[in-house]
Amino acid sequence: MNASQRKLAEGVLYTDMYELTMAQLYFRMGMHEMNAHFEHFFRNYPDYGSHQAGYCINAGLEWFADWVEEACFGDAEIECLRNQKQRSGKPMFDDDFLGWLRQQCLRDHFTIQAVPEGRVVHPNVPLTVVQGPLALAQIMESSLLNRINFQTLIATKAARVREAGCRRMMIEFGLRRAQDRGGNAGTRAAMIGGADFSSNTGISYALGYPAKGTHAHSMVQAFMALGEGELAAFRAYSEVFPDDCLLLVDTINTLESGVPNAIKVFEELKKKGHKPLGIRLDSGDLAHLSIQAARMLNAAGFEDTVILLSNQLDEMVVWQIVSQIRDEARKYGLDPDHLINRLAYGVGTRLVTSRGQGALDGVYKLTALEKNQEWIPAIKVSETPEKIINPGFKNVWRIYNGLNHATADLMGMQDEDPDQMDPLELRHPSDREIRRTISRKDIDHIEPLLTDIIKDGRMVYEHPGIDEMRQVRDQDLDRLDSGVKRLVNPHIYHVSLTPRLWQLKRELVEKRGQIR
Amino acid sequence: MNASQRKLAEGVLYTDMYELTMAQLYFRMGMHEMNAHFEHFFRNYPDYGSHQAGYCINAGLEWFADWVEEACFGDAEIECLRNQKQRSGKPMFDDDFLGWLRQQCLRDHFTIQAVPEGRVVHPNVPLTVVQGPLALAQIMESSLLNRINFQTLIATKAARVREAGCRRMMIEFGLRRAQDRGGNAGTRAAMIGGADFSSNTGISYALGYPAKGTHAHSMVQAFMALGEGELAAFRAYSEVFPDDCLLLVDTINTLESGVPNAIKVFEELKKKGHKPLGIRLDSGDLAHLSIQAARMLNAAGFEDTVILLSNQLDEMVVWQIVSQIRDEARKYGLDPDHLINRLAYGVGTRLVTSRGQGALDGVYKLTALEKNQEWIPAIKVSETPEKIINPGFKNVWRIYNGLNHATADLMGMQDEDPDQMDPLELRHPSDREIRRTISRKDIDHIEPLLTDIIKDGRMVYEHPGIDEMRQVRDQDLDRLDSGVKRLVNPHIYHVSLTPRLWQLKRELVEKRGQIR
């Protein structure tokens, strides 16, 4: 693919064809410039099979906004569309429609609100709210979902691995198993959600972080092929990187060869006034090997060295390793907390592919259309009550209880103010029997969740750096009940409707039942 | 991220940091320009849990080659590396190494052989063979694995879905659930492996195909919000696209509203001399709804319309739908084959995320190093015999039996010629007890699998178009035993070593046991 083909394939036509066929239909019906309101939300937390998320970490917004900034219909895009044919051979798109589309830049037409990146988020709550001309809002759908679904999925997985690993150092290693160029988005999302660093060199630098990495098995193999051994390879590495010497010890045999050779090299480094960094274990029973390697390192006076673990790690494997160390370290004369605190994690494949649940089911739904200066709520009914969308031009708040813990997210009408409601009545989105009442005195504060990103075609939001997103994330995680953060079978966080929104939804569902 | 940051993050530094630390080590040891031989292969077929692949479809080579063409160390790349620090604050990379690296372009130094895209491939067989200077060959690893692992994974999944769906029309719909820009690679791989078309507009055009798509639920919703119904929405669509009218019939109620409304519109189209295309079912029991919708369409005289199915399809769901139709269609007076032949499949999330197994475990291993004009085989031993690599500078052939079916892939030494061996002895790669002997008269022909891609720094391969890759794929699939193609618990295809290669491997394993 040459550069111009790639530009075409990553620009405004990075979208599904049906967005464009619908756009022409709206154009033909005179509906294309009607002001429309679309909401992006996900329906369910990731369910990894044997374990499930009880929260997500929002991510991907900045890269979506970057795409919007550049998404314009120029000559190449129009040429592509002009070449699409119906079965009859007639063009799919007519000249008048293409004439209108030509020179349209998505950004110029929109107001977009969103929940900032790094925040804890929950199902059915609008995370990105797009308001603008119907035809162009439709074209925006595919790319929005593509960017935000994926990064939110990965940031969530990263947060879980970090929690399982007691928030110790975590490095993202997934580039080689990611989806082509999507690897960079995976690195970014992991760094927002829970990874401290990544092995992915270019994107780490672009994001303002050093990349991390030492050596592979192939380095030891190369020395061996030349008739030298693991010790020679380690020694060479220590000479080139005396202040960052972390050695991969499982090329031959971890406990019989790798660790003893590493210790020899560490002793040489120490004599020269350098402080060795540690070892990496990449195969075998990582909990058992951590304990045995720690004993050997401690006996040699290297209690402070890091033990970096890798090899198909995810939150369950890390949790298992930590648990096994807590159970067994003392038998070998080790303080389990000391060992757990010196562990670090290199997490690759299972992080960037979100092992167990490879997609977040984020969707983008029409919720209102403006006609004669009035917003008309739109709905999609479904035979599954949970899949009926929450209609209308809405707002969304987070309710904090007396402990300053988030206790519910609340959706209501644009003109409602939950600060004025006492008691606050929370309705379940689909089950008419479930409701909850909170007295104002039990509420610490109520926080609106949406922020302006683009206002009337102007970018008004300054995207925070990743450090700032991480602060937001940790603040949100610290204000979640621990039951919600449980790795397995988490407590279900409340996402609710105000009585007025609930009533509107009921009315629309009943009314829609009659129109065919 | 601005354009120059993105360029940096997608160029030669789209690699893991340890490739660069190792490169500096090789530079310091005077090993950086040693001629090295790396092989890329995968260890296991994708195992999706309840079902398993018995073959893969090779894909991703062209996009990897495109990356190699542009992967150069310029000022921005060197600046990034100059800014990497050790813990002590000293630079990670020294000026002499960076001076050597500056202006290096990967392509200039390599000879690369590979198995062409679209071909059926098996574990442990080298699919990409890289020969060039050790330090630069190492830097190539991450991007090679990133490109080829993913596209091979998706092409394989696509081939399986297509086989399950009796090779009927299949459209890739996964953009919204793919990994950011990786979505385009997903589309390409799906089109190589089994999809006929994609909804992804820009990349389809770049690859030489029309994009496919009609309308979403939101179009019907928009008409409903404005007080009109599904019928009005369908009618509008049929007026704008009279020759490509495919209607999504499940926004309200498939059988009570959607299909009857679609039939009304089809009758109007027919009167005007147009041939309606069909309907799309996107929820509910797709087998049951297909049967009922087909009955209604047939009764109205639209036996030839397509029924496009979508909603979380994968090979197992498609297989189940086809099986259920075979069992039940006759009860409703339908010919099951006629119905199966009019089905088409829109396959999204589960295709582009390879549901059940989100990564192919492709690796890139050093297998030989040249010293004093002699190739020294390299090996990595492992406690798991299957993970011991096959050493040396090898060749690989496919053996076809008397039925012209592929019966084994054979790896041997570079200077061996299996055409000269009678009988042909095939050794199991790790189990010394398993061997197989084939008499020359039972062999139809023996085919070398590797093709030259880059030779001494010159691109010598012309990448075929996707149509050509599909021909190669179908030819290979037709020459596989049906047991190997089984969706569940497939027969294991033989991947073997020549006796000489087997002997070399044994000797190296034994010798390596003694070097520490």
mmCIF file of C-alpha atoms in Angstrom, chain B residues 216-483:
data_model
loop_
_atom_site.group_PDB
_atom_site.id
_atom_site.type_symbol
_atom_site.label_atom_id
_atom_site.label_comp_id
_atom_site.label_asym_id
_atom_site.label_seq_id
_atom_site.Cartn_x
_atom_site.Cartn_y
_atom_site.Cartn_z
ATOM 1 C CA ALA B 216 -28.370 0.672 10.362
ATOM 2 C CA HIS B 217 -31.161 0.587 12.904
ATOM 3 C CA SER B 218 -30.564 4.288 13.424
ATOM 4 C CA MET B 219 -32.078 5.067 10.003
ATOM 5 C CA VAL B 220 -35.341 3.408 10.962
ATOM 6 C CA GLN B 221 -35.159 5.067 14.375
ATOM 7 C CA ALA B 222 -34.719 8.490 12.766
ATOM 8 C CA PHE B 223 -37.855 8.013 10.657
ATOM 9 C CA MET B 224 -39.745 6.841 13.728
ATOM 10 C CA ALA B 225 -38.617 9.800 15.820
ATOM 11 C CA LEU B 226 -40.054 12.042 13.099
ATOM 12 C CA GLY B 227 -43.402 10.280 13.374
ATOM 13 C CA GLU B 228 -42.944 8.020 10.369
ATOM 14 C CA GLY B 229 -42.555 4.264 10.474
ATOM 15 C CA GLU B 230 -40.314 1.476 9.314
ATOM 16 C CA LEU B 231 -42.172 1.232 6.016
ATOM 17 C CA ALA B 232 -41.414 4.861 5.221
ATOM 18 C CA ALA B 233 -37.757 4.281 6.024
ATOM 19 C CA PHE B 234 -37.589 1.198 3.786
ATOM 20 C CA ARG B 235 -39.381 2.983 0.988
ATOM 21 C CA ALA B 236 -36.967 5.887 1.176
ATOM 22 C CA TYR B 237 -34.033 3.491 1.047
ATOM 23 C CA SER B 238 -35.469 1.691 -1.970
ATOM 24 C CA GLU B 239 -35.883 4.968 -3.802
ATOM 25 C CA VAL B 240 -32.278 5.999 -3.225
ATOM 26 C CA PHE B 241 -30.763 2.557 -3.930
ATOM 27 C CA PRO B 242 -33.274 0.807 -6.195
ATOM 28 C CA ASP B 243 -30.744 -1.696 -7.536
ATOM 29 C CA ASP B 244 -29.081 -2.536 -4.225
ATOM 30 C CA CYS B 245 -32.021 -2.643 -1.872
ATOM 31 C CA LEU B 246 -31.116 -4.762 1.156
ATOM 32 C CA LEU B 247 -33.214 -3.928 4.207
ATOM 33 C CA LEU B 248 -32.424 -4.452 7.905
ATOM 34 C CA VAL B 249 -35.657 -5.911 9.224
ATOM 35 C CA ASP B 250 -35.210 -6.232 12.998
ATOM 36 C CA THR B 251 -35.531 -2.688 14.321
ATOM 37 C CA ILE B 252 -39.088 -3.292 15.579
ATOM 38 C CA ASN B 253 -40.090 -6.932 15.112
ATOM 39 C CA THR B 254 -38.581 -9.098 12.411
ATOM 40 C CA LEU B 255 -41.491 -11.289 11.371
ATOM 41 C CA GLU B 256 -44.401 -9.037 12.293
ATOM 42 C CA SER B 257 -43.055 -5.773 10.980
ATOM 43 C CA GLY B 258 -39.677 -5.932 9.249
ATOM 44 C CA VAL B 259 -40.210 -8.721 6.723
ATOM 45 C CA PRO B 260 -43.785 -7.696 5.758
ATOM 46 C CA ASN B 261 -42.620 -4.096 5.268
ATOM 47 C CA ALA B 262 -39.643 -5.256 3.223
ATOM 48 C CA ILE B 263 -41.943 -7.347 1.009
ATOM 49 C CA LYS B 264 -44.206 -4.336 0.390
ATOM 50 C CA VAL B 265 -41.217 -2.316 -0.731
ATOM 51 C CA PHE B 266 -39.864 -5.170 -2.862
ATOM 52 C CA GLU B 267 -43.219 -5.378 -4.643
ATOM 53 C CA GLU B 268 -43.049 -1.658 -5.381
ATOM 54 C CA LEU B 269 -39.503 -2.034 -6.674
ATOM 55 C CA LYS B 270 -40.492 -4.969 -8.861
ATOM 56 C CA LYS B 271 -43.261 -2.934 -10.445
ATOM 57 C CA LYS B 272 -40.700 -0.286 -11.332
ATOM 58 C CA GLY B 273 -38.481 -2.921 -12.957
ATOM 59 C CA HIS B 274 -35.886 -3.284 -10.210
ATOM 60 C CA LYS B 275 -34.739 -6.503 -8.620
ATOM 61 C CA PRO B 276 -34.654 -6.288 -4.812
ATOM 62 C CA LEU B 277 -31.464 -7.549 -3.220
ATOM 63 C CA GLY B 278 -32.674 -8.946 0.103
ATOM 64 C CA ILE B 279 -32.980 -8.575 3.838
ATOM 65 C CA ARG B 280 -30.643 -8.549 6.812
ATOM 66 C CA LEU B 281 -31.365 -10.277 10.130
ATOM 67 C CA ASP B 282 -29.292 -8.935 13.047
ATOM 68 C CA SER B 283 -30.852 -10.393 16.214
ATOM 69 C CA GLY B 284 -32.803 -13.319 17.575
ATOM 70 C CA ASP B 285 -32.664 -16.978 16.541
ATOM 71 C CA LEU B 286 -31.094 -16.514 13.133
ATOM 72 C CA ALA B 287 -31.761 -20.077 11.914
ATOM 73 C CA HIS B 288 -35.430 -19.947 12.852
ATOM 74 C CA LEU B 289 -35.871 -16.408 11.535
ATOM 75 C CA SER B 290 -34.112 -17.331 8.271
ATOM 76 C CA ILE B 291 -36.589 -20.137 7.710
ATOM 77 C CA GLN B 292 -39.620 -18.026 8.535
ATOM 78 C CA ALA B 293 -38.398 -15.029 6.546
ATOM 79 C CA ALA B 294 -37.616 -17.286 3.580
ATOM 80 C CA ARG B 295 -41.149 -18.681 3.671
ATOM 81 C CA MET B 296 -42.611 -15.192 3.627
ATOM 82 C CA LEU B 297 -40.290 -14.004 0.861
ATOM 83 C CA ASN B 298 -40.977 -17.120 -1.226
ATOM 84 C CA ALA B 299 -44.728 -16.774 -0.812
ATOM 85 C CA ALA B 300 -44.419 -13.247 -2.161
ATOM 86 C CA GLY B 301 -42.344 -14.411 -5.139
ATOM 87 C CA PHE B 302 -38.940 -13.276 -3.908
ATOM 88 C CA GLU B 303 -37.173 -16.653 -3.833
ATOM 89 C CA ASP B 304 -33.973 -15.164 -5.184
ATOM 90 C CA THR B 305 -33.399 -12.507 -2.568
ATOM 91 C CA VAL B 306 -30.457 -12.770 -0.231
ATOM 92 C CA ILE B 307 -30.844 -13.292 3.512
ATOM 93 C CA LEU B 308 -27.830 -11.656 5.141
ATOM 94 C CA LEU B 309 -27.189 -12.762 8.721
ATOM 95 C CA SER B 310 -25.169 -10.857 11.312
ATOM 96 C CA ASN B 311 -24.787 -10.565 15.114
ATOM 97 C CA GLN B 312 -21.862 -12.188 16.879
ATOM 98 C CA LEU B 313 -21.229 -14.755 14.170
ATOM 99 C CA ASP B 314 -18.242 -17.053 14.192
ATOM 100 C CA GLU B 315 -17.566 -20.477 12.686
ATOM 101 C CA MET B 316 -19.485 -22.322 15.408
ATOM 102 C CA VAL B 317 -22.540 -20.071 15.224
ATOM 103 C CA VAL B 318 -22.596 -20.301 11.434
ATOM 104 C CA TRP B 319 -22.164 -24.073 11.532
ATOM 105 C CA GLN B 320 -25.041 -24.278 14.011
ATOM 106 C CA ILE B 321 -27.291 -22.125 11.822
ATOM 107 C CA VAL B 322 -26.567 -24.232 8.742
ATOM 108 C CA SER B 323 -27.116 -27.468 10.681
ATOM 109 C CA GLN B 324 -30.401 -26.269 12.140
ATOM 110 C CA ILE B 325 -31.650 -25.251 8.706
ATOM 111 C CA ARG B 326 -30.708 -28.665 7.309
ATOM 112 C CA ASP B 327 -32.704 -30.287 10.116
ATOM 113 C CA GLU B 328 -35.738 -28.035 10.095
ATOM 114 C CA ALA B 329 -36.297 -26.346 6.748
ATOM 115 C CA ARG B 330 -38.281 -29.230 5.273
ATOM 116 C CA LYS B 331 -40.779 -29.127 8.141
ATOM 117 C CA TYR B 332 -41.695 -25.687 6.859
ATOM 118 C CA GLY B 333 -41.830 -26.769 3.239
ATOM 119 C CA LEU B 334 -38.452 -25.320 2.286
ATOM 120 C CA ASP B 335 -35.560 -26.905 0.434
ATOM 121 C CA PRO B 336 -32.681 -26.563 2.939
ATOM 122 C CA ASP B 337 -30.035 -26.284 0.210
ATOM 123 C CA HIS B 338 -31.898 -23.488 -1.512
ATOM 124 C CA LEU B 339 -32.087 -21.575 1.742
ATOM 125 C CA ILE B 340 -28.443 -22.218 2.668
ATOM 126 C CA ASN B 341 -27.393 -21.046 -0.780
ATOM 127 C CA ARG B 342 -29.201 -17.734 -0.451
ATOM 128 C CA LEU B 343 -27.644 -16.948 2.934
ATOM 129 C CA ALA B 344 -24.830 -14.448 3.295
ATOM 130 C CA TYR B 345 -22.872 -13.611 6.430
ATOM 131 C CA GLY B 346 -21.794 -10.333 7.964
ATOM 132 C CA VAL B 347 -19.035 -11.263 10.392
ATOM 133 C CA GLY B 348 -17.539 -8.647 12.677
ATOM 134 C CA THR B 349 -16.337 -8.721 16.271
ATOM 135 C CA ARG B 350 -15.612 -12.408 16.534
ATOM 136 C CA LEU B 351 -13.690 -12.379 13.274
ATOM 137 C CA VAL B 352 -11.412 -9.390 13.859
ATOM 138 C CA THR B 353 -10.716 -10.350 17.458
ATOM 139 C CA SER B 354 -10.415 -14.079 16.649
ATOM 140 C CA ARG B 355 -12.859 -14.960 19.381
ATOM 141 C CA GLY B 356 -11.542 -17.705 21.670
ATOM 142 C CA GLN B 357 -7.897 -17.201 20.741
ATOM 143 C CA GLY B 358 -6.915 -13.572 20.305
ATOM 144 C CA ALA B 359 -3.271 -14.118 19.376
ATOM 145 C CA LEU B 360 -1.176 -16.418 17.239
ATOM 146 C CA ASP B 361 1.939 -17.512 19.093
ATOM 147 C CA GLY B 362 4.334 -16.724 16.288
ATOM 148 C CA VAL B 363 7.955 -16.330 17.357
ATOM 149 C CA TYR B 364 11.231 -15.236 15.734
ATOM 150 C CA LYS B 365 14.243 -17.282 16.680
ATOM 151 C CA LEU B 366 17.937 -17.174 15.938
ATOM 152 C CA THR B 367 18.760 -20.443 14.145
ATOM 153 C CA ALA B 368 22.256 -19.834 12.771
ATOM 154 C CA LEU B 369 25.186 -17.416 12.854
ATOM 155 C CA GLU B 370 27.911 -17.113 10.231
ATOM 156 C CA LYS B 371 31.490 -17.205 11.470
ATOM 157 C CA ASN B 372 34.510 -17.528 9.197
ATOM 158 C CA GLN B 373 32.177 -18.168 6.257
ATOM 159 C CA GLU B 374 30.576 -21.092 8.011
ATOM 160 C CA TRP B 375 27.011 -21.258 9.307
ATOM 161 C CA ILE B 376 26.947 -22.304 12.954
ATOM 162 C CA PRO B 377 23.534 -23.622 13.992
ATOM 163 C CA ALA B 378 21.983 -21.979 17.070
ATOM 164 C CA ILE B 379 19.524 -23.641 19.364
ATOM 165 C CA LYS B 380 17.348 -22.760 22.319
ATOM 166 C CA VAL B 381 16.782 -25.675 24.627
ATOM 167 C CA SER B 382 13.710 -25.813 26.822
ATOM 168 C CA GLU B 383 12.284 -28.069 29.484
ATOM 169 C CA THR B 384 9.311 -28.529 27.143
ATOM 170 C CA PRO B 385 10.627 -30.670 24.220
ATOM 171 C CA GLU B 386 8.120 -29.114 21.780
ATOM 172 C CA LYS B 387 9.639 -25.691 22.487
ATOM 173 C CA ILE B 388 13.188 -26.652 21.483
ATOM 174 C CA ILE B 389 13.752 -24.872 18.194
ATOM 175 C CA ASN B 390 14.814 -26.632 15.010
ATOM 176 C CA PRO B 391 18.339 -25.356 14.435
ATOM 177 C CA GLY B 392 20.362 -24.309 11.441
ATOM 178 C CA PHE B 393 20.001 -22.894 7.959
ATOM 179 C CA LYS B 394 17.115 -24.960 6.683
ATOM 180 C CA ASN B 395 14.810 -25.535 3.794
ATOM 181 C CA VAL B 396 11.183 -26.597 3.809
ATOM 182 C CA TRP B 397 9.066 -28.617 1.412
ATOM 183 C CA ARG B 398 5.494 -29.839 1.140
ATOM 184 C CA ILE B 399 4.924 -33.473 0.207
ATOM 185 C CA TYR B 400 1.876 -34.362 -1.918
ATOM 186 C CA ASN B 401 0.609 -37.949 -1.977
ATOM 187 C CA GLY B 402 -0.943 -39.921 -4.828
ATOM 188 C CA LEU B 403 -4.280 -38.105 -4.387
ATOM 189 C CA ASN B 404 -2.383 -34.835 -4.780
ATOM 190 C CA HIS B 405 -3.230 -34.114 -1.142
ATOM 191 C CA ALA B 406 -0.647 -32.422 1.069
ATOM 192 C CA THR B 407 0.454 -35.159 3.442
ATOM 193 C CA ALA B 408 3.346 -33.521 5.322
ATOM 194 C CA ASP B 409 5.587 -30.456 5.537
ATOM 195 C CA LEU B 410 9.235 -31.405 5.758
ATOM 196 C CA MET B 411 12.138 -29.382 7.126
ATOM 197 C CA GLY B 412 15.674 -30.299 6.191
ATOM 198 C CA MET B 413 19.161 -28.863 5.804
ATOM 199 C CA GLN B 414 19.790 -26.216 3.162
ATOM 200 C CA ASP B 415 21.750 -28.626 0.940
ATOM 201 C CA GLU B 416 19.332 -31.565 1.137
ATOM 202 C CA ASP B 417 17.020 -32.543 -1.705
ATOM 203 C CA PRO B 418 14.058 -34.726 -0.721
ATOM 204 C CA ASP B 419 13.429 -35.458 -4.416
ATOM 205 C CA GLN B 420 16.557 -37.601 -4.210
ATOM 206 C CA MET B 421 15.452 -39.543 -1.129
ATOM 207 C CA ASP B 422 13.684 -42.878 -1.558
ATOM 208 C CA PRO B 423 12.083 -43.830 0.688
ATOM 209 C CA LEU B 424 11.480 -40.477 2.330
ATOM 210 C CA GLU B 425 11.960 -40.747 6.075
ATOM 211 C CA LEU B 426 10.008 -38.236 8.191
ATOM 212 C CA ARG B 427 11.069 -37.771 11.818
ATOM 213 C CA HIS B 428 8.814 -36.235 14.456
ATOM 214 C CA PRO B 429 10.346 -32.921 15.630
ATOM 215 C CA SER B 430 10.505 -33.861 19.307
ATOM 216 C CA ASP B 431 9.425 -37.472 19.864
ATOM 217 C CA ARG B 432 12.275 -39.829 18.977
ATOM 218 C CA GLU B 433 9.946 -42.824 18.724
ATOM 219 C CA ILE B 434 7.739 -41.410 15.989
ATOM 220 C CA ARG B 435 8.840 -41.698 12.392
ATOM 221 C CA ARG B 436 7.121 -42.290 9.082
ATOM 222 C CA THR B 437 8.432 -43.647 5.817
ATOM 223 C CA ILE B 438 6.941 -42.796 2.418
ATOM 224 C CA SER B 439 7.959 -44.612 -0.708
ATOM 225 C CA ARG B 440 8.769 -42.340 -3.663
ATOM 226 C CA LYS B 441 6.047 -44.017 -5.733
ATOM 227 C CA ASP B 442 3.415 -42.821 -3.254
ATOM 228 C CA ILE B 443 4.514 -39.222 -3.728
ATOM 229 C CA ASP B 444 2.910 -37.122 -6.447
ATOM 230 C CA HIS B 445 5.345 -34.247 -6.086
ATOM 231 C CA ILE B 446 7.433 -32.275 -3.599
ATOM 232 C CA GLU B 447 7.142 -28.501 -3.502
ATOM 233 C CA PRO B 448 9.538 -25.999 -1.892
ATOM 234 C CA LEU B 449 7.526 -23.550 0.221
ATOM 235 C CA LEU B 450 9.816 -20.533 0.526
ATOM 236 C CA THR B 451 10.064 -17.757 -2.065
ATOM 237 C CA ASP B 452 12.605 -14.927 -2.305
ATOM 238 C CA ILE B 453 11.174 -11.606 -1.138
ATOM 239 C CA ILE B 454 14.251 -9.434 -0.627
ATOM 240 C CA LYS B 455 17.603 -10.525 -2.013
ATOM 241 C CA ASP B 456 20.772 -8.765 -0.877
ATOM 242 C CA GLY B 457 18.826 -5.588 -0.096
ATOM 243 C CA ARG B 458 16.717 -5.575 -3.272
ATOM 244 C CA MET B 459 12.970 -6.238 -3.248
ATOM 245 C CA VAL B 460 12.647 -9.039 -5.820
ATOM 246 C CA TYR B 461 9.093 -10.159 -5.147
ATOM 247 C CA GLU B 462 5.974 -8.751 -6.684
ATOM 248 C CA HIS B 463 3.189 -9.094 -4.152
ATOM 249 C CA PRO B 464 0.152 -10.721 -5.736
ATOM 250 C CA GLY B 465 -3.283 -9.131 -5.514
ATOM 251 C CA ILE B 466 -5.871 -10.495 -3.128
ATOM 252 C CA ASP B 467 -7.729 -12.351 -5.887
ATOM 253 C CA GLU B 468 -4.576 -14.299 -6.651
ATOM 254 C CA MET B 469 -3.990 -15.048 -2.961
ATOM 255 C CA ARG B 470 -7.523 -16.403 -2.762
ATOM 256 C CA GLN B 471 -6.864 -18.760 -5.668
ATOM 257 C CA VAL B 472 -3.763 -20.037 -3.912
ATOM 258 C CA ARG B 473 -5.748 -20.443 -0.688
ATOM 259 C CA ASP B 474 -8.547 -22.415 -2.341
ATOM 260 C CA GLN B 475 -6.084 -24.619 -4.177
ATOM 261 C CA ASP B 476 -4.315 -25.361 -0.884
ATOM 262 C CA LEU B 477 -7.588 -25.985 0.968
ATOM 263 C CA ASP B 478 -8.727 -28.352 -1.750
ATOM 264 C CA ARG B 479 -5.515 -30.333 -1.323
ATOM 265 C CA LEU B 480 -5.989 -30.781 2.435
ATOM 266 C CA ASP B 481 -7.595 -33.893 3.904
ATOM 267 C CA SER B 482 -11.044 -33.059 5.182
ATOM 268 C CA GLY B 483 -10.059 -34.301 8.648
#
